[in-house]
mmCIF file of C-alpha atoms and ligand atoms in Angstrom:
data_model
loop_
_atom_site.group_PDB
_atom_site.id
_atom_site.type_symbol
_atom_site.label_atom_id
_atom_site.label_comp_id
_atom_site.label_asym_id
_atom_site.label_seq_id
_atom_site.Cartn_x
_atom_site.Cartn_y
_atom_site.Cartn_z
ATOM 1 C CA UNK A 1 -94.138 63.223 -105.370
ATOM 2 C CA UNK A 2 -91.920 65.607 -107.580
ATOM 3 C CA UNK A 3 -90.504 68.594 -105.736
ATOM 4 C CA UNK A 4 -91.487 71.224 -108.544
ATOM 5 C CA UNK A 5 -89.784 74.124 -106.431
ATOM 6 C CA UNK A 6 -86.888 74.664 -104.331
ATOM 7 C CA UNK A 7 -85.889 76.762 -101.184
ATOM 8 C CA UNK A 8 -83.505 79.930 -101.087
ATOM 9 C CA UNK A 9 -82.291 77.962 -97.993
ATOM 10 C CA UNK A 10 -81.262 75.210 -100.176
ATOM 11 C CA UNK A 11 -78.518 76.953 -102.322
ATOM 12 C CA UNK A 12 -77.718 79.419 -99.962
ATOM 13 C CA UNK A 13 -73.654 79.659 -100.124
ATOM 14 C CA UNK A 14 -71.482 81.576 -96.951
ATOM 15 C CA UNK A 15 -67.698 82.010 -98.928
ATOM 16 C CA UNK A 16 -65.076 83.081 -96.292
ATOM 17 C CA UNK A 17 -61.675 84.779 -97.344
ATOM 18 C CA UNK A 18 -59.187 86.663 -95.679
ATOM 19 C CA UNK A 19 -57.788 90.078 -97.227
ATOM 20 C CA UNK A 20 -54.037 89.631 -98.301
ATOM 21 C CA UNK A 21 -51.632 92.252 -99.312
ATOM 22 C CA UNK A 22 -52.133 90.666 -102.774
ATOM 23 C CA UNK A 23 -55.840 92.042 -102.453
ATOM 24 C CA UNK A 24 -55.430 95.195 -101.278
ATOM 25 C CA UNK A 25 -54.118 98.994 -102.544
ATOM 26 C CA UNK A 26 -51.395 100.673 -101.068
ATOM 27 C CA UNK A 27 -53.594 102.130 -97.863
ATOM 28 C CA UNK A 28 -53.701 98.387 -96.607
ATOM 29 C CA UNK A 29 -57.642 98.527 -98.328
ATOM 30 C CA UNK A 30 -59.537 95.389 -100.367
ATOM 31 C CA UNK A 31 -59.722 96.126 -103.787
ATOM 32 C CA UNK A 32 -63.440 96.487 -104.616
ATOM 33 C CA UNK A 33 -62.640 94.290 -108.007
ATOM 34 C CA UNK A 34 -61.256 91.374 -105.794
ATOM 35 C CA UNK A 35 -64.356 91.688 -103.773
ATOM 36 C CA UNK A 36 -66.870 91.771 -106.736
ATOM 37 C CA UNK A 37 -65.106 88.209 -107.688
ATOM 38 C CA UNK A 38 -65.126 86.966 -104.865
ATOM 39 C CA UNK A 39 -69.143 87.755 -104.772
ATOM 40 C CA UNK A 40 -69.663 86.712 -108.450
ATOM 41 C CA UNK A 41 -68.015 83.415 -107.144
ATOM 42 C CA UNK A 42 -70.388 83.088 -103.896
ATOM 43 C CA UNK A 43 -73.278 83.607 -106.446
ATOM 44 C CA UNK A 44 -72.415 81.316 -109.117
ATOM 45 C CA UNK A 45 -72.000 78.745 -106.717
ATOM 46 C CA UNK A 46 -75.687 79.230 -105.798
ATOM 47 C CA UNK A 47 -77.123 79.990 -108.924
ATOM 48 C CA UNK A 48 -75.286 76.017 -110.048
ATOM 49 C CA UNK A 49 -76.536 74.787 -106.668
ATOM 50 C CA UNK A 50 -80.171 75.784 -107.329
ATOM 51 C CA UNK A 51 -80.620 75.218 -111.101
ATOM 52 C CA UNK A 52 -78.448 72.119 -111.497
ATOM 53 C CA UNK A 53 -76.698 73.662 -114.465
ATOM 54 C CA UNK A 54 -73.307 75.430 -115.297
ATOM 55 C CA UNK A 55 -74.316 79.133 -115.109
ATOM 56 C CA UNK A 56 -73.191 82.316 -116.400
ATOM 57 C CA UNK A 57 -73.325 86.051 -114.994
ATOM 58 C CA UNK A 58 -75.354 87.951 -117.263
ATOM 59 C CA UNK A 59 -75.368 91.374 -115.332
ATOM 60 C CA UNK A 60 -74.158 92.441 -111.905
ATOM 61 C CA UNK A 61 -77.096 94.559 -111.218
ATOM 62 C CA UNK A 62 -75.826 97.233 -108.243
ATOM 63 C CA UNK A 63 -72.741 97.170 -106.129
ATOM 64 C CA UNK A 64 -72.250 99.579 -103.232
ATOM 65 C CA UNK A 65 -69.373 99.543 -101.289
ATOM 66 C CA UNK A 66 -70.833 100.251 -97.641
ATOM 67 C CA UNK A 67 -67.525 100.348 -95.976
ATOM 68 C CA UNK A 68 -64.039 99.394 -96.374
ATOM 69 C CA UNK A 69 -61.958 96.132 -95.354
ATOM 70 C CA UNK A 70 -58.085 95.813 -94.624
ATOM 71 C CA UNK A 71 -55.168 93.899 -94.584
ATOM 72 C CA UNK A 72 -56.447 90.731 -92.485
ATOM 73 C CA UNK A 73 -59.564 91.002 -92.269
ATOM 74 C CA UNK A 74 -61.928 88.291 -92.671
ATOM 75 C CA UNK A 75 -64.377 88.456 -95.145
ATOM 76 C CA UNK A 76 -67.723 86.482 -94.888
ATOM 77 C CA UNK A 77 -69.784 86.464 -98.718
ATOM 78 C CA UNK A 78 -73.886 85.574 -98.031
ATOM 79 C CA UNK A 79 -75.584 84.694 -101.277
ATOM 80 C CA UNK A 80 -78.928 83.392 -101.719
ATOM 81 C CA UNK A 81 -81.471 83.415 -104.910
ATOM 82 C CA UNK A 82 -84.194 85.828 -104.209
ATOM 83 C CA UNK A 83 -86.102 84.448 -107.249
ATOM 84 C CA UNK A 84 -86.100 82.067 -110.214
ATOM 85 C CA UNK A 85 -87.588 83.446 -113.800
ATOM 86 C CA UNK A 86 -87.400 81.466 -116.793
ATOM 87 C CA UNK A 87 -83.528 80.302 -117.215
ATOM 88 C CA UNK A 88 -82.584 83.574 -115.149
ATOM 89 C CA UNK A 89 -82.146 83.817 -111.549
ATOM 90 C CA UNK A 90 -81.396 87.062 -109.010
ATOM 91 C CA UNK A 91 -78.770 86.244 -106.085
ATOM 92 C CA UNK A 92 -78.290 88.595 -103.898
ATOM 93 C CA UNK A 93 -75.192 89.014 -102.218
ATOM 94 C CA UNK A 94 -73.990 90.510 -98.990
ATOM 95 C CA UNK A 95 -70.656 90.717 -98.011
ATOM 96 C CA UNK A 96 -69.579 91.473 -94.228
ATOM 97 C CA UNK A 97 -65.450 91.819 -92.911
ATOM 98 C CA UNK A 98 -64.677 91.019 -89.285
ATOM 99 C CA UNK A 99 -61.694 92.055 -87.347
ATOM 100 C CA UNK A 100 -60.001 89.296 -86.105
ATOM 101 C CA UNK A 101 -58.506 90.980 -82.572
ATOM 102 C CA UNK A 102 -61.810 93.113 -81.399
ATOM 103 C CA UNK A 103 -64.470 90.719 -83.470
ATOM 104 C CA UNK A 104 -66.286 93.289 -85.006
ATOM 105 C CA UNK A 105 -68.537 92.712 -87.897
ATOM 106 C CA UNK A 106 -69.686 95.216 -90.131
ATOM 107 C CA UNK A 107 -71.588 95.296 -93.848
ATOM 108 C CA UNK A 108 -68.560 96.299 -96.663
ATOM 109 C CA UNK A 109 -70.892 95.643 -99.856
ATOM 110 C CA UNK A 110 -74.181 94.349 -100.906
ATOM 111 C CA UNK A 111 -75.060 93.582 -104.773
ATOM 112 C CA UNK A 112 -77.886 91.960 -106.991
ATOM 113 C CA UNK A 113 -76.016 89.218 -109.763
ATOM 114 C CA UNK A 114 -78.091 87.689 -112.101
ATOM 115 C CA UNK A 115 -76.828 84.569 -113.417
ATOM 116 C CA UNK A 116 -78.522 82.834 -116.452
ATOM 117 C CA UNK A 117 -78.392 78.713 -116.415
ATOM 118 C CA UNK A 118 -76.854 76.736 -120.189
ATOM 119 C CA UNK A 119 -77.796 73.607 -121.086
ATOM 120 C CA UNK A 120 -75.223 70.767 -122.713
ATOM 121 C CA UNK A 121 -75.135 73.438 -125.825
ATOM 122 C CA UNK A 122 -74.597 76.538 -123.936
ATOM 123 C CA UNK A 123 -78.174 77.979 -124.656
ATOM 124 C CA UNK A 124 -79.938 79.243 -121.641
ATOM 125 C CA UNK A 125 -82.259 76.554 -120.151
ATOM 126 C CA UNK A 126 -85.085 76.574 -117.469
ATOM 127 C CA UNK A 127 -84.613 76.248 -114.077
ATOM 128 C CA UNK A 128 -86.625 75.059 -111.533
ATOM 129 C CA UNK A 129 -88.792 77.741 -109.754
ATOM 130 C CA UNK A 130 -88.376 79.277 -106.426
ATOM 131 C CA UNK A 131 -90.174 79.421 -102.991
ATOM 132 C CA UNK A 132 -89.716 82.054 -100.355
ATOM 133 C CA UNK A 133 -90.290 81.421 -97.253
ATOM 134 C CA UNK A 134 -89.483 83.861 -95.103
ATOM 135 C CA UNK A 135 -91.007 87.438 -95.029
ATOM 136 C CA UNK A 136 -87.738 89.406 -95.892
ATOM 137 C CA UNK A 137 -87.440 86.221 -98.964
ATOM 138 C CA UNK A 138 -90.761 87.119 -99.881
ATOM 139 C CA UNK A 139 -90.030 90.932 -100.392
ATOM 140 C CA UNK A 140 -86.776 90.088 -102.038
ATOM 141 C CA UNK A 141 -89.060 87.923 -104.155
ATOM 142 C CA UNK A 142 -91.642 90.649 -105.428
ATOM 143 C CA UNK A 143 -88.760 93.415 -105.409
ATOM 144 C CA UNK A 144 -86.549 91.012 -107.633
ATOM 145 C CA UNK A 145 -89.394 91.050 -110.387
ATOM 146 C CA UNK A 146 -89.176 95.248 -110.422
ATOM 147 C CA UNK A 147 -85.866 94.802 -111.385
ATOM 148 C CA UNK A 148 -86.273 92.625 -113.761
ATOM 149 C CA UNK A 149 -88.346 94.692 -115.389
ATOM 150 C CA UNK A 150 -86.373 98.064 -114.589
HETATM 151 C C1 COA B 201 -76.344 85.659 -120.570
HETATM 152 C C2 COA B 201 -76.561 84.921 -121.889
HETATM 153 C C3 COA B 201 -76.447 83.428 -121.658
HETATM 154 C C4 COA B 201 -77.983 85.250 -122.361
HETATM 155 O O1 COA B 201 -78.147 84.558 -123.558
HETATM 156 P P1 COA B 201 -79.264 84.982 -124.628
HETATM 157 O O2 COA B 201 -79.223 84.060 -125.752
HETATM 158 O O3 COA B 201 -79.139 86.443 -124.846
HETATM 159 O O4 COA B 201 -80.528 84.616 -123.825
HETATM 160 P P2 COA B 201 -81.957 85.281 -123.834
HETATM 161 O O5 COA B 201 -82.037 86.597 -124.520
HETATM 162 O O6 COA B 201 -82.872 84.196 -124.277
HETATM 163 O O7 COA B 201 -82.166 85.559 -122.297
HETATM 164 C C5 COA B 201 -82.076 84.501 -121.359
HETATM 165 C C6 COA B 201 -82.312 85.059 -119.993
HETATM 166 O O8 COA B 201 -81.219 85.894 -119.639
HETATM 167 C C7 COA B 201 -81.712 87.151 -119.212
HETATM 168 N N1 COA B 201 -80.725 88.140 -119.593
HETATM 169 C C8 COA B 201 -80.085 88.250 -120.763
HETATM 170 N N2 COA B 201 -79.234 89.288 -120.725
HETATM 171 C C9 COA B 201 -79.349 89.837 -119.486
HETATM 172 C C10 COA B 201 -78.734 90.945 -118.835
HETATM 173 N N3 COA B 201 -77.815 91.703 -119.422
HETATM 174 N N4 COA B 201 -79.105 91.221 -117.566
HETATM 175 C C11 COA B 201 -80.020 90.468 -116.930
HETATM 176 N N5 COA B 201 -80.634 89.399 -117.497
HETATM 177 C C12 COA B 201 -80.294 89.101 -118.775
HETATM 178 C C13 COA B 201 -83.027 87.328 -119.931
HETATM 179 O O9 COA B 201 -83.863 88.263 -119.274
HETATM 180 C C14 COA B 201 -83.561 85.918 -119.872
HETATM 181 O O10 COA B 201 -84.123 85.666 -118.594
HETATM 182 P P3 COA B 201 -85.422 84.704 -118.398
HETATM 183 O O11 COA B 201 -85.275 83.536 -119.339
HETATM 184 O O12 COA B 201 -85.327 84.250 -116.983
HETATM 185 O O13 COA B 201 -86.609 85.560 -118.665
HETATM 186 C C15 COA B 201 -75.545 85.382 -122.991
HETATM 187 O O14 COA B 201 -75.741 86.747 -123.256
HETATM 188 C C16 COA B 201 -74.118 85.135 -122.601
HETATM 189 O O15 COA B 201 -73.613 84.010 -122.704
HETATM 190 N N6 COA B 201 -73.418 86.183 -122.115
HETATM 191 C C17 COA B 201 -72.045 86.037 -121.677
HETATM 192 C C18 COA B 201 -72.015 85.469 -120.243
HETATM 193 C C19 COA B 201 -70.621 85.491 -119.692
HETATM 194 O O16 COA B 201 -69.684 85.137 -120.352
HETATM 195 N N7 COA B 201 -70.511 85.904 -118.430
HETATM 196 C C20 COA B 201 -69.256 86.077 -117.801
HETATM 197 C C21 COA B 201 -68.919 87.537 -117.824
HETATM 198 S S1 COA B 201 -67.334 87.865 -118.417
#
């Protein structure tokens, strides 16, 4: 039989960097522009693993910047889809630092991306739908559709 859905679990992407001077502003902080690339990156990556198509970001939703992350720190990006619409999809993104000595892992930013999926013309195509699973997928599920329509 067809599978006519698929899993967040199935796309879900972890990206792992480590904050370089490069990255950073004179204090020794990560840029918060470095960091939203590195997310959009972490979500395209699932939004292409889910839909089977090249994707684009149509709209970064909402950013906050919980807390800040410093030269060499390691930086862990979670994405997952918390739903599929017609050729759109919502990926939520949550991205944690760690200190390397003391191990301590804390939230730095959390954002909504939503990514819209082209066909061999670049026209936005259908994906396939999604299937929560979980209770916290299934209220990022219903909650995705309010902003959608927000
Ligand atoms: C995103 C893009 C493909 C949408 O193309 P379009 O012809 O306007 O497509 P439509 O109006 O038919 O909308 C297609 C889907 O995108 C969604 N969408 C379009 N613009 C959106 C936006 N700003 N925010 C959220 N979703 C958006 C629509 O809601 C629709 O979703 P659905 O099919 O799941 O209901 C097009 O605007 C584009 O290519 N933008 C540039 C993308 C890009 O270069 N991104 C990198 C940033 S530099």
């Amino acid at each position: 039989m067809t599978t006519v859905y698929k899993l967040p679990s199935d796309s879900a992407t972890i990206k792992t960097e480590v904050v370089c001077p490069t990255d950073a502003n004179p204090m020794g902080m990560l840029l918060g522009g470095r960091l939203v690339e590195w997310m959009d990156i972490a979500a395209a990556i699932t939004s292409q693993t889910h839909s089977g198509r090249v994707c684009v970001t149509a709209s970064i939703n909402k950013v906050d910047f919980i807390a800040a992350a410093n030269i060499g720190d390691i930086i862990s990006i979670q994405a997952k889809v918390t739903r599929a619409f017609v050729t759109s999809m919502e990926v939520v993104v949550y991205a944690y630092s760690k200190k390397v000595l003391t191990g301590q892992k804390y939230l730095v930013s959390e954002a909504y991306f939503t990514f819209v999926a082209l066909d061999d013309s670049g026209k936005a195509t259908a994906v396939i739908p999604l299937k929560p699973v979980t209770q916290e997928e299934k209220t990022d599920y219903h909650e995705a559709l309010k902003r959608k329509q927000r």
